[in-house]
CSV table of N, CA, C and O in Angstrom, one decimal:
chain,number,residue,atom,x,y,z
A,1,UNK,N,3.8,3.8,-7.5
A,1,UNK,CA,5.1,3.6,-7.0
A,1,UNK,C,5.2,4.4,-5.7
A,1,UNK,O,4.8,5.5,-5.4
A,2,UNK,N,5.9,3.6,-4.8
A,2,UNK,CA,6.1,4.2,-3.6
A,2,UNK,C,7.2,5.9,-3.6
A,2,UNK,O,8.4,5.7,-3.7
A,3,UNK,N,6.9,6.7,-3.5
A,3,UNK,CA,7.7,7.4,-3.2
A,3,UNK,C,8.1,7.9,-1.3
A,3,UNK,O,7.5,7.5,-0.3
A,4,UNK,N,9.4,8.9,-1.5
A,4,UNK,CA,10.0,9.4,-0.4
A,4,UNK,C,8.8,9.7,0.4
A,4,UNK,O,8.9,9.2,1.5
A,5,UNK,N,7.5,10.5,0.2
A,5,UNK,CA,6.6,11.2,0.8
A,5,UNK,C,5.9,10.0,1.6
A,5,UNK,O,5.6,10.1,2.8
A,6,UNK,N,5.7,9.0,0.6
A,6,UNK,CA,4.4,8.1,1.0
A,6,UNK,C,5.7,7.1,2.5
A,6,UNK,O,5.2,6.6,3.5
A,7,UNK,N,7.1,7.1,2.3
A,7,UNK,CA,7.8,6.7,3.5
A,7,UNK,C,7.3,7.6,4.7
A,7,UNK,O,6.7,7.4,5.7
A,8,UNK,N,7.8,8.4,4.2
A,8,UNK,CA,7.4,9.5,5.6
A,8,UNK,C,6.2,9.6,5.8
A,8,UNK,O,6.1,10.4,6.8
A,9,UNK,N,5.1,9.3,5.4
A,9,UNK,CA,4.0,9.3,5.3
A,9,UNK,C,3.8,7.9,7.1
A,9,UNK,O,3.6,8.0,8.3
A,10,UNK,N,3.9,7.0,6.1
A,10,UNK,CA,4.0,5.8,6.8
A,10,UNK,C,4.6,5.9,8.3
A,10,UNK,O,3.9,5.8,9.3
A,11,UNK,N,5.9,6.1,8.3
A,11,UNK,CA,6.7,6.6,9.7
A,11,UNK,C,6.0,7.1,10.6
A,11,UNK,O,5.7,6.6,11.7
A,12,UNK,N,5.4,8.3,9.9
A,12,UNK,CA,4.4,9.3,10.6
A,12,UNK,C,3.5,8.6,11.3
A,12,UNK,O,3.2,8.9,12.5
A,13,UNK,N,3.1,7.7,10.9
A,13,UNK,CA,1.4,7.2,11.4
A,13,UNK,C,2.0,6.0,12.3
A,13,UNK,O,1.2,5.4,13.0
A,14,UNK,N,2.9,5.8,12.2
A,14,UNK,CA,3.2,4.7,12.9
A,14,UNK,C,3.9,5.1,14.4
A,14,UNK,O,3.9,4.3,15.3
A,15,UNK,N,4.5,6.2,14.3
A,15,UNK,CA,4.8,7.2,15.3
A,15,UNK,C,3.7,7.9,16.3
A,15,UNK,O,3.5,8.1,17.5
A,16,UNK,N,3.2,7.9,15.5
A,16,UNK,CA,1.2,8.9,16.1
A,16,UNK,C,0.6,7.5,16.7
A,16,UNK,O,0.1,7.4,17.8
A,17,UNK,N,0.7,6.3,15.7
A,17,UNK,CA,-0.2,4.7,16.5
A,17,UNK,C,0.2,4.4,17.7
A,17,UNK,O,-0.5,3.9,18.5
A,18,UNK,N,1.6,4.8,17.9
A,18,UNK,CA,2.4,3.6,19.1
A,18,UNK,C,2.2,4.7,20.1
A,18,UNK,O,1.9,4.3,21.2
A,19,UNK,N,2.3,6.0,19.9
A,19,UNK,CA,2.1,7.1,20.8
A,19,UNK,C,0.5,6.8,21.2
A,19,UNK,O,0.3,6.4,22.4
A,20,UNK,N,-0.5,6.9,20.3
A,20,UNK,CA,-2.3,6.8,20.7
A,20,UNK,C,-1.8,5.6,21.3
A,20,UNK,O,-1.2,6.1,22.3
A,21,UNK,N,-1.6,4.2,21.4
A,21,UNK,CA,-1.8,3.0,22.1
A,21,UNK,C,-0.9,3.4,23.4
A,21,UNK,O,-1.3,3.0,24.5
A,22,UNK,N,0.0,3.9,23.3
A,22,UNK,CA,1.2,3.8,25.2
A,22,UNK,C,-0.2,4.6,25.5
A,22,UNK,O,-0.9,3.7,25.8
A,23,UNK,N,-0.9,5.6,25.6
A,23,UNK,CA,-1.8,6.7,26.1
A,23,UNK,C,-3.0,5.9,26.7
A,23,UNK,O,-3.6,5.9,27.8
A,24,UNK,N,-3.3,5.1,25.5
A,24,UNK,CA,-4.4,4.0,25.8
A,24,UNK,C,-4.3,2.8,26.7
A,24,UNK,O,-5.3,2.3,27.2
A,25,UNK,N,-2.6,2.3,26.9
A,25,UNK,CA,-2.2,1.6,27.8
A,25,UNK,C,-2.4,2.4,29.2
A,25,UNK,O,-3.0,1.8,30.1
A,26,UNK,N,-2.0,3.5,29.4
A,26,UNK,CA,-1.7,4.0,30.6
A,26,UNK,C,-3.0,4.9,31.0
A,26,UNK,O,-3.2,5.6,32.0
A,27,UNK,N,-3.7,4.9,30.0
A,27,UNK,CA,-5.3,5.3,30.8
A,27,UNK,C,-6.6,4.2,30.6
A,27,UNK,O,-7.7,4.6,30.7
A,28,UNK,N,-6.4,3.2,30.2
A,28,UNK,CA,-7.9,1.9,30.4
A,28,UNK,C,-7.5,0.6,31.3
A,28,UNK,O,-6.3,0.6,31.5
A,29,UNK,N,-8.0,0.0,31.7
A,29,UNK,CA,-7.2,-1.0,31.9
A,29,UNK,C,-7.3,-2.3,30.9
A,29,UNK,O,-8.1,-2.6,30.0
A,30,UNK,N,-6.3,-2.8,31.2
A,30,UNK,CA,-5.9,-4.0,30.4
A,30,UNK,C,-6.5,-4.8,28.9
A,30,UNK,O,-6.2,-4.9,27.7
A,31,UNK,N,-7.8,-5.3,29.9
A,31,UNK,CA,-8.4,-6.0,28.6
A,31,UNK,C,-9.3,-5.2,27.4
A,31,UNK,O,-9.6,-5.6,26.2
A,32,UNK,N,-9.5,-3.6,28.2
A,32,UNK,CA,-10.1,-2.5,26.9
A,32,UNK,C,-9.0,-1.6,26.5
A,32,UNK,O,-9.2,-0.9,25.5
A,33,UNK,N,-8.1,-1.6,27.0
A,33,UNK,CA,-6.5,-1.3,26.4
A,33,UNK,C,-6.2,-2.4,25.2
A,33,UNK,O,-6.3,-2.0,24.1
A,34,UNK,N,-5.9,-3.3,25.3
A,34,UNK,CA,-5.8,-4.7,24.4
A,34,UNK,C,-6.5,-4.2,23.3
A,34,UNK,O,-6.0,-3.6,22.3
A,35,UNK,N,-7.9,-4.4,23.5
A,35,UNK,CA,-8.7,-4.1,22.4
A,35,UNK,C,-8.7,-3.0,21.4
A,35,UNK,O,-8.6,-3.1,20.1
A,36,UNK,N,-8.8,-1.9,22.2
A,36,UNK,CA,-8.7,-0.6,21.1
A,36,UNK,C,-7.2,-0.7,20.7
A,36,UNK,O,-7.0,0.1,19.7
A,37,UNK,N,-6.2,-1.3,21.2
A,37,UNK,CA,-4.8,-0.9,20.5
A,37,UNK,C,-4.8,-1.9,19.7
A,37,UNK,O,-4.0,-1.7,18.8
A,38,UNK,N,-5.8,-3.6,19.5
A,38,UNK,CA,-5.8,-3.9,18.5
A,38,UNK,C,-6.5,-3.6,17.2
A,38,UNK,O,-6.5,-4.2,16.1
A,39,UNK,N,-7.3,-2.6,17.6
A,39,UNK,CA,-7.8,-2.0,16.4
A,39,UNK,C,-7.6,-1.2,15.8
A,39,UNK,O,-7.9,-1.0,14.6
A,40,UNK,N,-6.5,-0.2,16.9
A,40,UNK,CA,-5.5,0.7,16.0
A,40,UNK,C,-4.9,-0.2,14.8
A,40,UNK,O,-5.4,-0.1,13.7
A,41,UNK,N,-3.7,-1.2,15.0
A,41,UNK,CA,-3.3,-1.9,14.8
A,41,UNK,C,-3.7,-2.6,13.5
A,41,UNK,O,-3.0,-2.8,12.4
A,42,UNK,N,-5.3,-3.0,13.9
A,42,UNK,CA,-5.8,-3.6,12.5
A,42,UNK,C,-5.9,-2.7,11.1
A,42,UNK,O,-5.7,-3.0,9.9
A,43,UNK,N,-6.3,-1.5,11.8
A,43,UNK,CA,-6.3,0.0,11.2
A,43,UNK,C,-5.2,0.1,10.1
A,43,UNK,O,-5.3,0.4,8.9
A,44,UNK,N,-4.4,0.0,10.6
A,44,UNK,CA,-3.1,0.0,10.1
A,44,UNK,C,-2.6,-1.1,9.1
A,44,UNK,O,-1.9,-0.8,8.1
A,45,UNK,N,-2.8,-2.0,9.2
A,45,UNK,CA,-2.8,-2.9,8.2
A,45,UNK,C,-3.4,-2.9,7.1
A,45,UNK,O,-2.8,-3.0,6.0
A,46,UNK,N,-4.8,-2.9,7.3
A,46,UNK,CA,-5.4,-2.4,6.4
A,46,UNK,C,-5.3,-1.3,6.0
A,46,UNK,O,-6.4,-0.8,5.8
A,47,UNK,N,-4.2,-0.6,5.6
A,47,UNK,CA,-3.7,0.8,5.4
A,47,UNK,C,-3.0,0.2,4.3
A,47,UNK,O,-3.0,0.5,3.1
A,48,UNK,N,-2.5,-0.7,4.9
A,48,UNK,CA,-0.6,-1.0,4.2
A,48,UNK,C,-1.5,-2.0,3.1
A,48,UNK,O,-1.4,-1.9,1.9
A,49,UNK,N,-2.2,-2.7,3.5
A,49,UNK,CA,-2.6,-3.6,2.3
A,49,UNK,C,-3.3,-2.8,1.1
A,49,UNK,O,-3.0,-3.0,-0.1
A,50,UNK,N,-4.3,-1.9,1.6
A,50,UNK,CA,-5.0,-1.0,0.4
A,50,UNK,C,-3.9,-0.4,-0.2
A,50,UNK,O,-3.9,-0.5,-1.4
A,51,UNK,N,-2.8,0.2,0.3
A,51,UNK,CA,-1.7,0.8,-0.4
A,51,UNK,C,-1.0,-0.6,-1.6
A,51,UNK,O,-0.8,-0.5,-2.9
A,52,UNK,N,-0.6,-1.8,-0.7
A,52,UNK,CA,-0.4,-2.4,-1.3
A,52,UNK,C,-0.7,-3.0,-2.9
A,52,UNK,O,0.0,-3.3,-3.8
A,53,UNK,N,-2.5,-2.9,-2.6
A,53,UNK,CA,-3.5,-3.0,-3.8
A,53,UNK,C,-3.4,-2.2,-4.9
A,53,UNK,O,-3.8,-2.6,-6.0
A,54,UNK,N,-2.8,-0.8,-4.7
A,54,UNK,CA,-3.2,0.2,-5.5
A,54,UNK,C,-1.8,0.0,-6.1
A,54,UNK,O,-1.9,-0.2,-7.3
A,55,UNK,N,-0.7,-0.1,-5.5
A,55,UNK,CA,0.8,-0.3,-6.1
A,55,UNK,C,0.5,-1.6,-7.7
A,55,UNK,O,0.6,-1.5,-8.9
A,56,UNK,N,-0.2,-2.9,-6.6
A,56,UNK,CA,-0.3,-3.6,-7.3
A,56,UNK,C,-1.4,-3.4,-8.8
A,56,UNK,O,-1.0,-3.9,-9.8
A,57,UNK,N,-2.3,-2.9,-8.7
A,57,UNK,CA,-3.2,-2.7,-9.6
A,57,UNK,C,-2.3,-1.5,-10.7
A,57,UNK,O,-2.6,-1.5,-11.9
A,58,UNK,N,-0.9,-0.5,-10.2
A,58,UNK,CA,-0.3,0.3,-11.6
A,58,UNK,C,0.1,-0.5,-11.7
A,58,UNK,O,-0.1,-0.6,-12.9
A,59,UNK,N,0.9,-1.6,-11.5
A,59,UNK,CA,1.5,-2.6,-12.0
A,59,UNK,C,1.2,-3.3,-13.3
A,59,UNK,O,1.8,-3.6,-14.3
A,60,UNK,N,-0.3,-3.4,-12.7
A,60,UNK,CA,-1.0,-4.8,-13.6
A,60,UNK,C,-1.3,-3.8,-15.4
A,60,UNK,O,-1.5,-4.1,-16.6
A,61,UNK,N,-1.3,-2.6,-14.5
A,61,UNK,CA,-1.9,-1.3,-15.8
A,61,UNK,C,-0.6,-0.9,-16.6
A,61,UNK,O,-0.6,-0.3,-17.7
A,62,UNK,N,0.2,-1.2,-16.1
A,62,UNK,CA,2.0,-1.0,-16.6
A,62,UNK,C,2.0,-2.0,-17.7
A,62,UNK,O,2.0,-1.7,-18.9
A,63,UNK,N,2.1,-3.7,-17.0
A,63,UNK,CA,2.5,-4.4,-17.7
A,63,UNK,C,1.3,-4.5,-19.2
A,63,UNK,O,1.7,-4.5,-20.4
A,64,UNK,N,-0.2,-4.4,-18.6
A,64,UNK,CA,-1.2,-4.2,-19.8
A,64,UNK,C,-0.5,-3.2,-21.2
A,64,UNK,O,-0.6,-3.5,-22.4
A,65,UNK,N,0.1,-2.3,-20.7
A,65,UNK,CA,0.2,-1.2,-21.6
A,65,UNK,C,1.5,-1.8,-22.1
A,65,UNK,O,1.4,-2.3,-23.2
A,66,UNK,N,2.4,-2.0,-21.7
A,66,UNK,CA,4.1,-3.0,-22.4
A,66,UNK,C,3.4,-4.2,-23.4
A,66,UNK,O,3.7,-4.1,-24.5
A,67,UNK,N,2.6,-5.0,-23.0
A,67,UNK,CA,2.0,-6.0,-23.8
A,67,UNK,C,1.2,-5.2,-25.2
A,67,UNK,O,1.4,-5.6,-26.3
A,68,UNK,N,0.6,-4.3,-25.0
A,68,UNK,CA,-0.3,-3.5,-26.0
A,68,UNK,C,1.0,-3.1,-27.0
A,68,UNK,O,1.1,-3.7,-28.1
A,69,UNK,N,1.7,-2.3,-26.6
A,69,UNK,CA,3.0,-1.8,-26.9
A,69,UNK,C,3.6,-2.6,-27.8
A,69,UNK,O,3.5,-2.1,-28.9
A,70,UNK,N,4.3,-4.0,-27.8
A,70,UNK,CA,4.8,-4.7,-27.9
A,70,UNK,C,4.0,-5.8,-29.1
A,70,UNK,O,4.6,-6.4,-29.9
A,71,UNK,N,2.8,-5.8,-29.0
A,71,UNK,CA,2.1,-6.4,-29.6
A,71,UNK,C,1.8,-5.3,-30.9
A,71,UNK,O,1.3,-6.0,-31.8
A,72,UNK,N,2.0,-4.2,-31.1
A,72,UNK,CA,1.7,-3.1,-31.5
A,72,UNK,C,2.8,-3.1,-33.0
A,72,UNK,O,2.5,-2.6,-34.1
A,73,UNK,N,3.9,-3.8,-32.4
A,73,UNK,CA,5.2,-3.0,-32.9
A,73,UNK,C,4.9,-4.5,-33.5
A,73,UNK,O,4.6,-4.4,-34.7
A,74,UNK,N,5.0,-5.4,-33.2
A,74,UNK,CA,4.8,-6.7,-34.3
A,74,UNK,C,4.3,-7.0,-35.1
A,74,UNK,O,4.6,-7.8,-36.0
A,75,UNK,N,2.8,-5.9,-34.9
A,75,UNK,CA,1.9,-5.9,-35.8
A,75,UNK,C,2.6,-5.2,-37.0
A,75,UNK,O,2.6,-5.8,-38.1
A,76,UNK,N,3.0,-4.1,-36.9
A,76,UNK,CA,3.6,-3.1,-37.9
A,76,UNK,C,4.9,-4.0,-38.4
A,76,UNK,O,5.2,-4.1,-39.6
A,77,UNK,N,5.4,-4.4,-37.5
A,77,UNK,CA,6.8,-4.9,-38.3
A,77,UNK,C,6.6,-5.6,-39.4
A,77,UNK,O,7.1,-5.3,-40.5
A,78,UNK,N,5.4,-7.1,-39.1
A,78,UNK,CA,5.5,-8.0,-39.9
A,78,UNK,C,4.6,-7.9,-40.7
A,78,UNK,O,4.2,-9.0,-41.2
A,79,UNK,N,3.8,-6.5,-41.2
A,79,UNK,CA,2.8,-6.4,-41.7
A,79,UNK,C,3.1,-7.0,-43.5
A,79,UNK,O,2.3,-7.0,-44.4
């Protein structure tokens, strides 16, 4: 689950990226500026997706365990 930390967490890096890329704009020129700020960039996505993954994967481990649970209690009831 996302908590308050992992927000500010995010903020953070996204504050520090756009800061590294203006730096990177105003010291390469253009077409190797482009490039490294799209790799910051990619960087960064792939941040948010692996986070994404892991959210998704307690999920899948949540619902497993409600189904176990649930299945659990039927067994006993209608024993």
């Amino acid at each position: 689950m996302i908590t308050t930390k992992d927000l500010y967490d995010i903020i953070e890096n996204k504050i520090s990226n756009e800061a590294q890329k203006s730096l990177i704009r105003n010291s390469f020129p253009p077409q190797i500026a482009d490039r490294m700020c799209n790799a910051i960039d990619c960087q960064e996505k792939a941040e948010h997706f692996k986070h994404f993954l892991e959210e998704w994967n307690e999920w899948l481990v949540n619902q497993q365990q409600q189904q176990q649970y649930i299945q659990q209690f039927f067994q006993q009831y209608y024993k």
